PDB file of C-alpha atoms and ligand atoms in Angstrom:
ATOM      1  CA  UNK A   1     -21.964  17.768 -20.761  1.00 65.00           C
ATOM      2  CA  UNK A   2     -23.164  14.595 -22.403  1.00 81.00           C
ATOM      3  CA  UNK A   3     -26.984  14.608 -23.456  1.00 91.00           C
ATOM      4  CA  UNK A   4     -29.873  12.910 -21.639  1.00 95.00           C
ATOM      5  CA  UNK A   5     -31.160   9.333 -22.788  1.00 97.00           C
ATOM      6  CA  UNK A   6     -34.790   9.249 -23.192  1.00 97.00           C
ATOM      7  CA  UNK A   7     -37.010   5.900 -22.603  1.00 98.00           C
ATOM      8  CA  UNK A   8     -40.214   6.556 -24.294  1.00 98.00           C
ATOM      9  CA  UNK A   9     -42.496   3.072 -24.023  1.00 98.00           C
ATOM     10  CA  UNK A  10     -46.431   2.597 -24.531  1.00 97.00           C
ATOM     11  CA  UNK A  11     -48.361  -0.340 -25.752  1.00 97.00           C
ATOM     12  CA  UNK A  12     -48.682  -0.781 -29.296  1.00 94.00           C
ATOM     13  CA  UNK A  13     -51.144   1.769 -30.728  1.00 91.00           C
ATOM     14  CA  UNK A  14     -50.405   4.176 -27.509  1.00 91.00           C
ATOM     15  CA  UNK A  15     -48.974   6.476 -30.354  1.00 91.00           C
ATOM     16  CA  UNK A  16     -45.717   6.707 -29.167  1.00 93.00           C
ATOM     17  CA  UNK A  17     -44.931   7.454 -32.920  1.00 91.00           C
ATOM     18  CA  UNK A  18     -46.714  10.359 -33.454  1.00 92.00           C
ATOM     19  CA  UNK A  19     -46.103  12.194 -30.308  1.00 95.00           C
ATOM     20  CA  UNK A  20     -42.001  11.385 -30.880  1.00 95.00           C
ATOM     21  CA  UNK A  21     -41.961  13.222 -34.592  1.00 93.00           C
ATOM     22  CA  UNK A  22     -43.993  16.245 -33.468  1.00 91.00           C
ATOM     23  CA  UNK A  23     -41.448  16.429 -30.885  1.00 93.00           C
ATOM     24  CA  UNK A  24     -38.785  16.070 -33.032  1.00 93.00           C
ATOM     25  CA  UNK A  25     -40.140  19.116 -35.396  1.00 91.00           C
ATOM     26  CA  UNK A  26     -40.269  21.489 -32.569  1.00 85.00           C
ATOM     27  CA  UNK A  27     -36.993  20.362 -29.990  1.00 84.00           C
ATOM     28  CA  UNK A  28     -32.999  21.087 -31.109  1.00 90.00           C
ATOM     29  CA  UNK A  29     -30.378  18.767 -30.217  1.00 93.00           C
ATOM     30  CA  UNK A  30     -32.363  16.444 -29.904  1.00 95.00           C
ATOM     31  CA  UNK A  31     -31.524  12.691 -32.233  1.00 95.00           C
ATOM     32  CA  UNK A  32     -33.514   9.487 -32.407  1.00 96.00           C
ATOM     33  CA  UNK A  33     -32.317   5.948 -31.908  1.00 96.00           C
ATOM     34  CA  UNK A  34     -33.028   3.594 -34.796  1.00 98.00           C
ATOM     35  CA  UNK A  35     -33.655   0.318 -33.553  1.00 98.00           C
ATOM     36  CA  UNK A  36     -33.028  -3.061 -35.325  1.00 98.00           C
ATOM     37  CA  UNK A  37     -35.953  -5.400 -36.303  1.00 98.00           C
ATOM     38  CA  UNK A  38     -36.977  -8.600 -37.517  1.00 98.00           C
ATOM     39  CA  UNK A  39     -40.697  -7.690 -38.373  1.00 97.00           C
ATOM     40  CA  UNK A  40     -41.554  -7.033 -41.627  1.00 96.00           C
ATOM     41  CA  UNK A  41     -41.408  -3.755 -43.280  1.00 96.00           C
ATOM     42  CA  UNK A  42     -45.062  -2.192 -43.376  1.00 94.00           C
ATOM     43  CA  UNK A  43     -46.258  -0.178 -46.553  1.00 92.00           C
ATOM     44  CA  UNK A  44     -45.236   3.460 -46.071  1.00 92.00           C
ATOM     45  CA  UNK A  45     -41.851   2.502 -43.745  1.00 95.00           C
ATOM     46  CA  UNK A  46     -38.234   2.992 -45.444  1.00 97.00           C
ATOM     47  CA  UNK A  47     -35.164   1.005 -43.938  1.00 98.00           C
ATOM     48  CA  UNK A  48     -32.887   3.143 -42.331  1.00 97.00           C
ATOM     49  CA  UNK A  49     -35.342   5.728 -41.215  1.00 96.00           C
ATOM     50  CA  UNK A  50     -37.992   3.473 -39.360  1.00 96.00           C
ATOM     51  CA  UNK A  51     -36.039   0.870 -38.663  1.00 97.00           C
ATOM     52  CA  UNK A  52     -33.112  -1.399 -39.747  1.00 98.00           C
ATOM     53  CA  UNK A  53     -35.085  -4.414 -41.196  1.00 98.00           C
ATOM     54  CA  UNK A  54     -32.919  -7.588 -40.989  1.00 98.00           C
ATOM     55  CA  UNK A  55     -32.995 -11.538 -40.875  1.00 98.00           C
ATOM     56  CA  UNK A  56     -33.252 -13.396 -37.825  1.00 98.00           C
ATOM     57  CA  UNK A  57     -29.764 -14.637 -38.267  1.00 98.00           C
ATOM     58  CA  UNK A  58     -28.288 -11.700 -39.182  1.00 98.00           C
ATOM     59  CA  UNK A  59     -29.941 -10.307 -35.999  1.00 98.00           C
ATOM     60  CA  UNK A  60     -28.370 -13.083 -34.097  1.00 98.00           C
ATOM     61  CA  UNK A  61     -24.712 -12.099 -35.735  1.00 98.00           C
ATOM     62  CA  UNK A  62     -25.463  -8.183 -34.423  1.00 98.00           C
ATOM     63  CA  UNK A  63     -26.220  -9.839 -30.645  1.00 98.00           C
ATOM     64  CA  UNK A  64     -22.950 -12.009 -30.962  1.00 98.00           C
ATOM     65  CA  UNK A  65     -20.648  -8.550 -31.937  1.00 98.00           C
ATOM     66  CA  UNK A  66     -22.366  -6.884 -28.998  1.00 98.00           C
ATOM     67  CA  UNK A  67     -23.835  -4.216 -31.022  1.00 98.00           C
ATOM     68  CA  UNK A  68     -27.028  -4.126 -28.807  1.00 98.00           C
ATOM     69  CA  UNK A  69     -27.303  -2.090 -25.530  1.00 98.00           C
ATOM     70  CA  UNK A  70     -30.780  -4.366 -25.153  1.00 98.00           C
ATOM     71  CA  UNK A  71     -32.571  -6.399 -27.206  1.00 98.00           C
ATOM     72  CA  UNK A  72     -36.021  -8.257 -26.842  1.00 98.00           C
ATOM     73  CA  UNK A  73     -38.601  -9.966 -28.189  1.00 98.00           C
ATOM     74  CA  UNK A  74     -41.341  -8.174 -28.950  1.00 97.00           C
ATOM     75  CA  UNK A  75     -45.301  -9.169 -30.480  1.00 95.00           C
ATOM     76  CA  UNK A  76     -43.538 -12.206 -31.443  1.00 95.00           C
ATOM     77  CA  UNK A  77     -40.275 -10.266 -33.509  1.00 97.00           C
ATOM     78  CA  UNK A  78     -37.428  -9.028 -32.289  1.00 98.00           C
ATOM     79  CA  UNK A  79     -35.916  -5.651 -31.335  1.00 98.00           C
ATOM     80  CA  UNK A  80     -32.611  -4.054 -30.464  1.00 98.00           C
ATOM     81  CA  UNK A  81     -31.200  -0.687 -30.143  1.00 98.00           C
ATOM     82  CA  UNK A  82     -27.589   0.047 -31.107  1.00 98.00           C
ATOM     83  CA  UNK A  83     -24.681   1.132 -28.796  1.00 97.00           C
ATOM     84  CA  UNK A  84     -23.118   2.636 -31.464  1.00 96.00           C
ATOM     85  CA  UNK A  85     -25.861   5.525 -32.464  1.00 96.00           C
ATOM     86  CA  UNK A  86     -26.430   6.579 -28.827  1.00 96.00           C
ATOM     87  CA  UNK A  87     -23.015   6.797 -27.971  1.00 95.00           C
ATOM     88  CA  UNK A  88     -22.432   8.649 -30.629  1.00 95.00           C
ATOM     89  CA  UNK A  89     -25.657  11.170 -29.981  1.00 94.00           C
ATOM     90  CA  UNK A  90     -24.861  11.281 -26.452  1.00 93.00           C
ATOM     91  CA  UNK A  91     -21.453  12.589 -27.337  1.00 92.00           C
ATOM     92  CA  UNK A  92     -22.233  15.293 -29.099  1.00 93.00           C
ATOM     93  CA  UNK A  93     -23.773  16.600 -26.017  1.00 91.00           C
ATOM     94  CA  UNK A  94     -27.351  15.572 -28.035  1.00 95.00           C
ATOM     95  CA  UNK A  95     -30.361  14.207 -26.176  1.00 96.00           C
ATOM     96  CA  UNK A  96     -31.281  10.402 -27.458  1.00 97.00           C
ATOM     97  CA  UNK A  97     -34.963   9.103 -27.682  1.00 97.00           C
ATOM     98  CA  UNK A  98     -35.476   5.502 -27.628  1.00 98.00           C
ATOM     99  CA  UNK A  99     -38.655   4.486 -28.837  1.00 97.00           C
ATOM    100  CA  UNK A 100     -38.772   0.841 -26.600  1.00 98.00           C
ATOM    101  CA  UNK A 101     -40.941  -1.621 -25.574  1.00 98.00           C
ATOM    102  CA  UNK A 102     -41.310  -2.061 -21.268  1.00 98.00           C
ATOM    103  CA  UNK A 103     -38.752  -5.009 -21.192  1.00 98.00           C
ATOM    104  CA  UNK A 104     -36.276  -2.612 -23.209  1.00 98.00           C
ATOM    105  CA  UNK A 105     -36.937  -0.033 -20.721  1.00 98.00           C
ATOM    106  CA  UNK A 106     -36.380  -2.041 -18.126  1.00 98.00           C
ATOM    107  CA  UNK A 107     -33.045  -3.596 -19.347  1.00 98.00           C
ATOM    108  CA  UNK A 108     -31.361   0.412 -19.607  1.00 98.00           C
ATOM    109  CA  UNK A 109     -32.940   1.576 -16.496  1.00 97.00           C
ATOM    110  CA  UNK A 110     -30.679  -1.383 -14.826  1.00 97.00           C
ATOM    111  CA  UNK A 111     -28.082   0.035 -17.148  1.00 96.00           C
ATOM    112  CA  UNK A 112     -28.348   3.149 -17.215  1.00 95.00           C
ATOM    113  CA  UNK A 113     -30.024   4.253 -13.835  1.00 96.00           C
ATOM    114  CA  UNK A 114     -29.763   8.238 -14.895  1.00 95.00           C
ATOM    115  CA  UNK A 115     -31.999   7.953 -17.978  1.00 97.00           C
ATOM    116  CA  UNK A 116     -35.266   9.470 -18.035  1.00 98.00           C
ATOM    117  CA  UNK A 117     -38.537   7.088 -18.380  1.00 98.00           C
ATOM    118  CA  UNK A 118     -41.571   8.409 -19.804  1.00 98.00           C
ATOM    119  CA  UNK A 119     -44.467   5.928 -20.173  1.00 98.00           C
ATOM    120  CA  UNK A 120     -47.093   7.673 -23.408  1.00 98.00           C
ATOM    121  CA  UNK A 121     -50.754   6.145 -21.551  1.00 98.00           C
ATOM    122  CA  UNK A 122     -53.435   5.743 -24.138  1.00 97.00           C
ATOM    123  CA  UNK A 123     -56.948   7.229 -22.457  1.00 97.00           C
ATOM    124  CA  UNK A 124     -58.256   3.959 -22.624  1.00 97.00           C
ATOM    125  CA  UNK A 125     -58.283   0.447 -23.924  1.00 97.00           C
ATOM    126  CA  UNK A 126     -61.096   1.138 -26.144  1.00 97.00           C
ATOM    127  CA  UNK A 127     -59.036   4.009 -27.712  1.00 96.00           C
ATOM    128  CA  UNK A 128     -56.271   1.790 -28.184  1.00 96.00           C
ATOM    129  CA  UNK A 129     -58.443  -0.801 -29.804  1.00 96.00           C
ATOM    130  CA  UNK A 130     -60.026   1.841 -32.124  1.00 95.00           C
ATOM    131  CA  UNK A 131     -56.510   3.206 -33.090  1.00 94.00           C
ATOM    132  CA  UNK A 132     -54.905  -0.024 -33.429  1.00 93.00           C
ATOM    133  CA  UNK A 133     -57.753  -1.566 -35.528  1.00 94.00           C
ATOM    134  CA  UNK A 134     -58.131   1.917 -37.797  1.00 92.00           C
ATOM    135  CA  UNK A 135     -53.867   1.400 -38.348  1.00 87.00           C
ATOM    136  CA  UNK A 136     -54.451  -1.645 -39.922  1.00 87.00           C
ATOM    137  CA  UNK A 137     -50.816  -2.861 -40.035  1.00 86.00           C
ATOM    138  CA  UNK A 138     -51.471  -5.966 -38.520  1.00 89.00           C
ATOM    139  CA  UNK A 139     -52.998  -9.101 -39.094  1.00 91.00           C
ATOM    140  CA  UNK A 140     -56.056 -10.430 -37.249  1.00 93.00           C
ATOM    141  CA  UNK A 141     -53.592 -12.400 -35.074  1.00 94.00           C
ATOM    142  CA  UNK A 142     -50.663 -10.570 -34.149  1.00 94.00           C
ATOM    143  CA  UNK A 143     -53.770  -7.069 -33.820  1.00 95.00           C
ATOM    144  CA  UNK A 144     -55.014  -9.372 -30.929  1.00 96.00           C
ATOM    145  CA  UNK A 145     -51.529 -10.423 -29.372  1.00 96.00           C
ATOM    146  CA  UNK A 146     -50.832  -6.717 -28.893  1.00 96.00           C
ATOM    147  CA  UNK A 147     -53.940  -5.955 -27.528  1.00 97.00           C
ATOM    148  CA  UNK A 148     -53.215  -8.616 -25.163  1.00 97.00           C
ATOM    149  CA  UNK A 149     -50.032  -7.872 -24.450  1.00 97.00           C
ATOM    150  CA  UNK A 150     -51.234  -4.428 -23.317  1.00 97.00           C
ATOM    151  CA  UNK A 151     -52.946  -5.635 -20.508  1.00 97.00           C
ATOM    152  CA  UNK A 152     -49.666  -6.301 -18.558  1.00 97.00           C
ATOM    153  CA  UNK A 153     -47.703  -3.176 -20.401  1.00 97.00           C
ATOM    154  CA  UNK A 154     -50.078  -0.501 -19.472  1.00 98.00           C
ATOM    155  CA  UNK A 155     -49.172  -1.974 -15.619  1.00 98.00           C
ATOM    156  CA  UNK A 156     -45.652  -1.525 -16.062  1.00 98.00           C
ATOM    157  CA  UNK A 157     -46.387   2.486 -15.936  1.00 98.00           C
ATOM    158  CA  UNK A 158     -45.213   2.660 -11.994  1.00 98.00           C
ATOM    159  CA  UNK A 159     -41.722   1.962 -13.766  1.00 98.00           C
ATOM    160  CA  UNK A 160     -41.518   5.284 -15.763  1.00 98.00           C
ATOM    161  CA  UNK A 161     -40.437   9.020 -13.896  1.00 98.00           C
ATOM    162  CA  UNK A 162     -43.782  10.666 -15.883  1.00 98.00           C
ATOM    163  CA  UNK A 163     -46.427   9.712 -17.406  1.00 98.00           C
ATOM    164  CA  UNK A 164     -48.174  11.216 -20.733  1.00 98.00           C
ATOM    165  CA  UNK A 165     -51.939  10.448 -21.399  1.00 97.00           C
ATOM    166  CA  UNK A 166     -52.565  10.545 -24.952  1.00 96.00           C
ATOM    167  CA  UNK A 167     -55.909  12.091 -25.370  1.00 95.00           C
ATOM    168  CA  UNK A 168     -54.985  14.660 -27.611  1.00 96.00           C
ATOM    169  CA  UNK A 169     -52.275  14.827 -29.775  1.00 94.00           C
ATOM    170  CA  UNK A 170     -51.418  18.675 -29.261  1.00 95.00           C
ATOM    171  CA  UNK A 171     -51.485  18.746 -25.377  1.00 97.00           C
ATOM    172  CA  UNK A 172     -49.551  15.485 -25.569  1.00 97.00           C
ATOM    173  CA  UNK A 173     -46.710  16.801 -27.356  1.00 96.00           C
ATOM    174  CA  UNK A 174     -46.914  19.805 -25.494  1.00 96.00           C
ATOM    175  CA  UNK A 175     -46.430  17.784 -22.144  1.00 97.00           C
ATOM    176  CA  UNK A 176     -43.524  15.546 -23.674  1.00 96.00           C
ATOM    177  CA  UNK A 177     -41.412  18.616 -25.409  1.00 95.00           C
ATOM    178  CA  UNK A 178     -41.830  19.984 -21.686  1.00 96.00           C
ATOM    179  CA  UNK A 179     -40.558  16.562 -19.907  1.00 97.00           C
ATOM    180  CA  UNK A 180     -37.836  16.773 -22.255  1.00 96.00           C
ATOM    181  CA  UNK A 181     -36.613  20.477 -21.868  1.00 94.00           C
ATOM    182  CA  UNK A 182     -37.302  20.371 -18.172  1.00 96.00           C
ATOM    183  CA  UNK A 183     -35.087  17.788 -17.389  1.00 96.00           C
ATOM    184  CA  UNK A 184     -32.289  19.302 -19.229  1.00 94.00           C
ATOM    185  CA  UNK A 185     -32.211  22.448 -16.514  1.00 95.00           C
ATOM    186  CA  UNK A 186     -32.305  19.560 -13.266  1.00 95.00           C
ATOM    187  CA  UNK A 187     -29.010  21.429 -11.624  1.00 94.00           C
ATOM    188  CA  UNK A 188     -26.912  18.188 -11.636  1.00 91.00           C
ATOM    189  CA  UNK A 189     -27.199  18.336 -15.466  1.00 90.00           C
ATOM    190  CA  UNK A 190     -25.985  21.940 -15.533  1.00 92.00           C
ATOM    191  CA  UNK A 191     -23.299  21.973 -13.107  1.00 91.00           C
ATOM    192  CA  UNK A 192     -20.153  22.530 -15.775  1.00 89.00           C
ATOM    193  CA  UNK A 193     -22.091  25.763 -16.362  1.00 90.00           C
ATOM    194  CA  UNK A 194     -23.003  26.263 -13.274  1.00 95.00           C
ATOM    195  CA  UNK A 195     -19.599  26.727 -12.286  1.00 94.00           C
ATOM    196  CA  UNK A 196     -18.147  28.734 -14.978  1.00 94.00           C
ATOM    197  CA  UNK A 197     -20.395  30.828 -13.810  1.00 96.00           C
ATOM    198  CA  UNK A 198     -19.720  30.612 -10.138  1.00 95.00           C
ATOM    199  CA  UNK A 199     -16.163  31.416 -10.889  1.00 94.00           C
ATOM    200  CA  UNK A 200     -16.820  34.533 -12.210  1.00 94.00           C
ATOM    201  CA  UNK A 201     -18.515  35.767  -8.779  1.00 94.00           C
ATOM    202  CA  UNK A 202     -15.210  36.794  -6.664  1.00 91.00           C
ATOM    203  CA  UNK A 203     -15.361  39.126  -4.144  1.00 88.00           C
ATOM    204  CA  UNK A 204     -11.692  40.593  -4.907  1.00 89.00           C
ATOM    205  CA  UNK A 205     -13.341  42.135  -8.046  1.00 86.00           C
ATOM    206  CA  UNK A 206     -15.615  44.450  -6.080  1.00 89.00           C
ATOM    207  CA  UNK A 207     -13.947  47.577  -5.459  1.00 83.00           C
TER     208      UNK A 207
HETATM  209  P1  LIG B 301     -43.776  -1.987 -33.907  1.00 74.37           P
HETATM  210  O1  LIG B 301     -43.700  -3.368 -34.485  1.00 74.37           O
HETATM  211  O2  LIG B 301     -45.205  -1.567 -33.692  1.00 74.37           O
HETATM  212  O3  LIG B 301     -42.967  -0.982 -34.696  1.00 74.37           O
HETATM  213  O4  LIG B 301     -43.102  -2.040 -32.465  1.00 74.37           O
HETATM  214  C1  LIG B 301     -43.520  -2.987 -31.534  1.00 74.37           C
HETATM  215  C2  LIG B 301     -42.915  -2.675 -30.177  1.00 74.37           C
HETATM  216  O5  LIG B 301     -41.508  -2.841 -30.202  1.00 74.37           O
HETATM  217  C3  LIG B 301     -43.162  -1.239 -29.696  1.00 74.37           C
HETATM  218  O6  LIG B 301     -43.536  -1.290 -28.325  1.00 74.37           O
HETATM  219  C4  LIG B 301     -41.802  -0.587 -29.844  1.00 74.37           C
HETATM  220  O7  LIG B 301     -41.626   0.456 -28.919  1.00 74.37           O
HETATM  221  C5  LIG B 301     -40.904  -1.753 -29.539  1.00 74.37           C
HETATM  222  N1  LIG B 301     -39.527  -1.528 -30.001  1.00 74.37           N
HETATM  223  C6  LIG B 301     -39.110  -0.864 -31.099  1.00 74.37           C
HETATM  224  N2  LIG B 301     -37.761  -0.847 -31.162  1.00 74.37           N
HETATM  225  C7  LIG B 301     -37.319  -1.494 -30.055  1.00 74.37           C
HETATM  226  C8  LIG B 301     -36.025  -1.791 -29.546  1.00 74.37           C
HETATM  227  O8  LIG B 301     -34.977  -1.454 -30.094  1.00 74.37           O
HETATM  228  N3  LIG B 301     -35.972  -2.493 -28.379  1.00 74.37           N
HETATM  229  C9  LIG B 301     -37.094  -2.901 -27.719  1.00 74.37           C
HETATM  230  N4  LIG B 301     -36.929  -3.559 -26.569  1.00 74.37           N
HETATM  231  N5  LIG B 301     -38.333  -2.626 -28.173  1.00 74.37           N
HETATM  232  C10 LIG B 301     -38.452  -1.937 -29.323  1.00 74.37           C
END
């Protein structure tokens, strides 16, 4: 049984971040999808693990060989998640999180019409403000483009199958570990066990 893809999007700040590595700690077969960038590496990130940091061209060559299941531009850099790594997660019968922005999401919903969408809410836009600002991994400019750009992504919600509001970090993670293990027992995802079972209820064995 191949493993479930998992769209998580907010706006910038929404603390997508956080909420996906608590999950992490605490859910099995579970991977995470590393995207390609072209923004610059912030103190505290390491290539590899965050992202793959690369050049605008040689993000260009990776779009020409087809490596990207969706791409977009993002804040004003680009972003692309491999084929490659979820195939290969997906495979192994793992779950895949994809930590996307609402165009992303958008471009493997049409793609991918069985993955699951789960939109992280902040509790408000002063919160996001306040978290963004406290961050302080962006510059004055591009702090202000994101915070505009969340107008229109918080709207793009209606999109997702469940939504998350990030009040409180605990609850928050408790809500997306359950998302996450709950649609793993949806009965079309279970039916190869399902039936193994099944198969072992025959009336010619009752005596
Ligand atoms: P940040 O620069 O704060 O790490 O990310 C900015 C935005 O880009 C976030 O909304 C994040 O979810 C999104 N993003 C990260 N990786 C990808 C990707 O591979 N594809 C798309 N479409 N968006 C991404």
């Amino acid at each position: 049984m191949k493993g479930n893809l998992i769209i998580i999007s907010s706006p910038s700040g929404g603390g997508k971040g956080t909420l996906i590595k608590e999950v992490l700690k605490i859910a099995s077969n579970i991977g995470y999808s590393v995207s390609f960038t072209t923004r610059q590496m912030r103190a505290g990130e390491d290539n590899g693990r965050d992202y793959f940091f690369v050049s605008r061209a040689e993000f260009s060559a990776l779009i020409e060989k087809n490596e990207f299941i969706e791409y977009a531009e993002v804040h004003g850099n680009l972003y692309g998640t491999s084929i490659n790594q979820v195939q290969k997660e997906l495979a192994k019968g793992n779950d895949i999180i994809l930590e996307i922005d609402v165009q992303g999401a958008e471009s493997i919903r049409r793609k991918m019409p069985e993955s699951v969408g789960i939109f992280i809410m902040p509790p408000s836009f002063e919160v996001l403000r306040q978290r963004l600002t406290r961050r302080a991994t962006e510059t004055h400019e591009n702090l202000a483009l994101r915070l505009r750009n969340s107008v229109s992504e918080v709207r793009e919600f209606e999109r997702f199958d469940y939504v998350v509001i990030n009040d409180e970090v605990a609850r928050a993670t408790d809500d997306l570990k359950s998302i996450i293990l709950a649609e793993r027992l949806k009965r079309v995802r279970q039916t190869d066990a399902i039936s193994y079972i099944l198969n072992s209820f025959d009336n010619s064995k009752i005596t």
